[in-house]
Amino acid sequence: DPQLNPNYTFENFIEGDCNRLARSAGFAVAAKPGGTSFNPLMIYGGVGLGKTHLAQAIGNEIKATMPDKLVICVSCEKFCQQFVDSLKNNTINDFVNFYQAMDVIIMDDVHNFAGKDKTQDIFFHIFNHLHQSGKQLIITSDKAPKDLAGLEERLLSRFKWGLSADLTVPDIETRMAILKKKMYQDGIELPEDVIEYVAHNIDNNVRELEGAMVSLLAQSTLNKKEVDLSLAKQMLKNFIKNSNKEISMEYIQKLVCEYFEVPVEMVKSKTRKREIVQARQISMYLAKSHTKTSLKSIGAFFGGRDHSTVIYACQTVEDLIDTDKKFKTYVHDIQKKLKMN
Ligand code: ADP
Ligand code: MG
């Protein structure tokens, strides 16, 4: 099972200036996996701009035209989790062999490799093995290769071997075309002025565009009312209003530990191991800047330390953010994850 979403096809992927290069490169790769200079093909761009859709469209196209090809689509996060599990279960060989047997690997969201040096090592070897055997790699990322500061240089240099193509925010015509395509697929119809209004006002990314349409339809079903422009305006006001959930220290601890692949308990322990100290200090820093907890309580939470330890940790983190580009990326990545919830 290649783990592909069958709806993510080229057919369903509307073309526009925002994706022309990436789309045609993807098409070329799908016709000749491993046989073009686009290896790896790196698709990058912001949240909700169609990276996963396009990458999987390549996989679906290959499966449709060359059913014998072994294709796997895996998110970077899942890959990291599988790696950790295989370490635990002593099945590292099976893990590596599985991926090295593939004809095509689609690895989604490689920016999530940041901070995970062990998993990057393994992927580096799998990458080399496949690339040398003429197999295709397709990767997606939220940043251009040159901006992926949290990744090991040797892996980054591999990512630069092929073609990197970016996805940008679609223009208004493309946004309207996407909305119309979705409506057609779902067998629904909205008035032209509503489509135009939504496409005009939701201009961050395609996911929000779809979200707006779904919520519009849901409201009209609930209220048993036709969707007209005034309902659309009303709805959009609610849609744009975003929720601000509270962030807990438990959640910070969990995110930081996942990010650096360290066991959660260790952060509260006495250990002075470098990677644990780093995770602990960043956790304290984030607790100070993203919660209303006192320094004393933060110290107590992270293993019964006193408030001066917290001050020192925050100072250290701030200094490193200023002087160490890689470190800065770590902290920003984690902050982004924090805010997504
Ligand atoms: P990303 O992986 O970049 O965060 P996704 O691939 O998950 O974004 O896309 C978000 C949603 O927008 C998906 O439902 C996808 O089908 C849709 N989408 C994005 N770009 C297009 C496009 N050009 N045409 C049609 N649908 C698109
Ligand atoms: Mg995605």
mmCIF file of N, CA and C and ligand atoms in Angstrom, residues 48 51-53 108-109 140 207, ligand 2:
data_model
loop_
_atom_site.group_PDB
_atom_site.id
_atom_site.type_symbol
_atom_site.label_atom_id
_atom_site.label_comp_id
_atom_site.label_asym_id
_atom_site.label_seq_id
_atom_site.Cartn_x
_atom_site.Cartn_y
_atom_site.Cartn_z
ATOM 1 N N GLY A 48 -0.535 24.809 3.176
ATOM 2 C CA GLY A 48 -1.793 24.778 2.439
ATOM 3 C C GLY A 48 -1.716 25.224 0.994
ATOM 4 N N LYS A 51 1.515 21.322 -1.616
ATOM 5 C CA LYS A 51 2.716 20.473 -1.696
ATOM 6 C C LYS A 51 2.358 18.992 -1.636
ATOM 7 N N THR A 52 1.573 18.648 -0.620
ATOM 8 C CA THR A 52 1.203 17.238 -0.447
ATOM 9 C C THR A 52 0.379 16.752 -1.640
ATOM 10 N N HIS A 53 -0.546 17.580 -2.066
ATOM 11 C CA HIS A 53 -1.381 17.217 -3.209
ATOM 12 C C HIS A 53 -0.514 16.923 -4.440
ATOM 13 N N ASP A 108 7.221 13.650 2.714
ATOM 14 C CA ASP A 108 6.491 14.905 2.889
ATOM 15 C C ASP A 108 6.999 15.682 4.105
ATOM 16 N N ASP A 109 7.188 16.976 3.940
ATOM 17 C CA ASP A 109 7.535 17.889 5.043
ATOM 18 C C ASP A 109 8.898 17.619 5.671
ATOM 19 N N THR A 140 9.031 17.241 -0.072
ATOM 20 C CA THR A 140 8.377 18.531 0.087
ATOM 21 C C THR A 140 8.890 19.190 1.362
ATOM 22 N N ARG A 207 -5.902 25.737 1.432
ATOM 23 C CA ARG A 207 -6.605 25.001 2.484
ATOM 24 C C ARG A 207 -7.673 25.872 3.135
HETATM 25 MG MG MG B 2 1.289 18.939 3.328
#
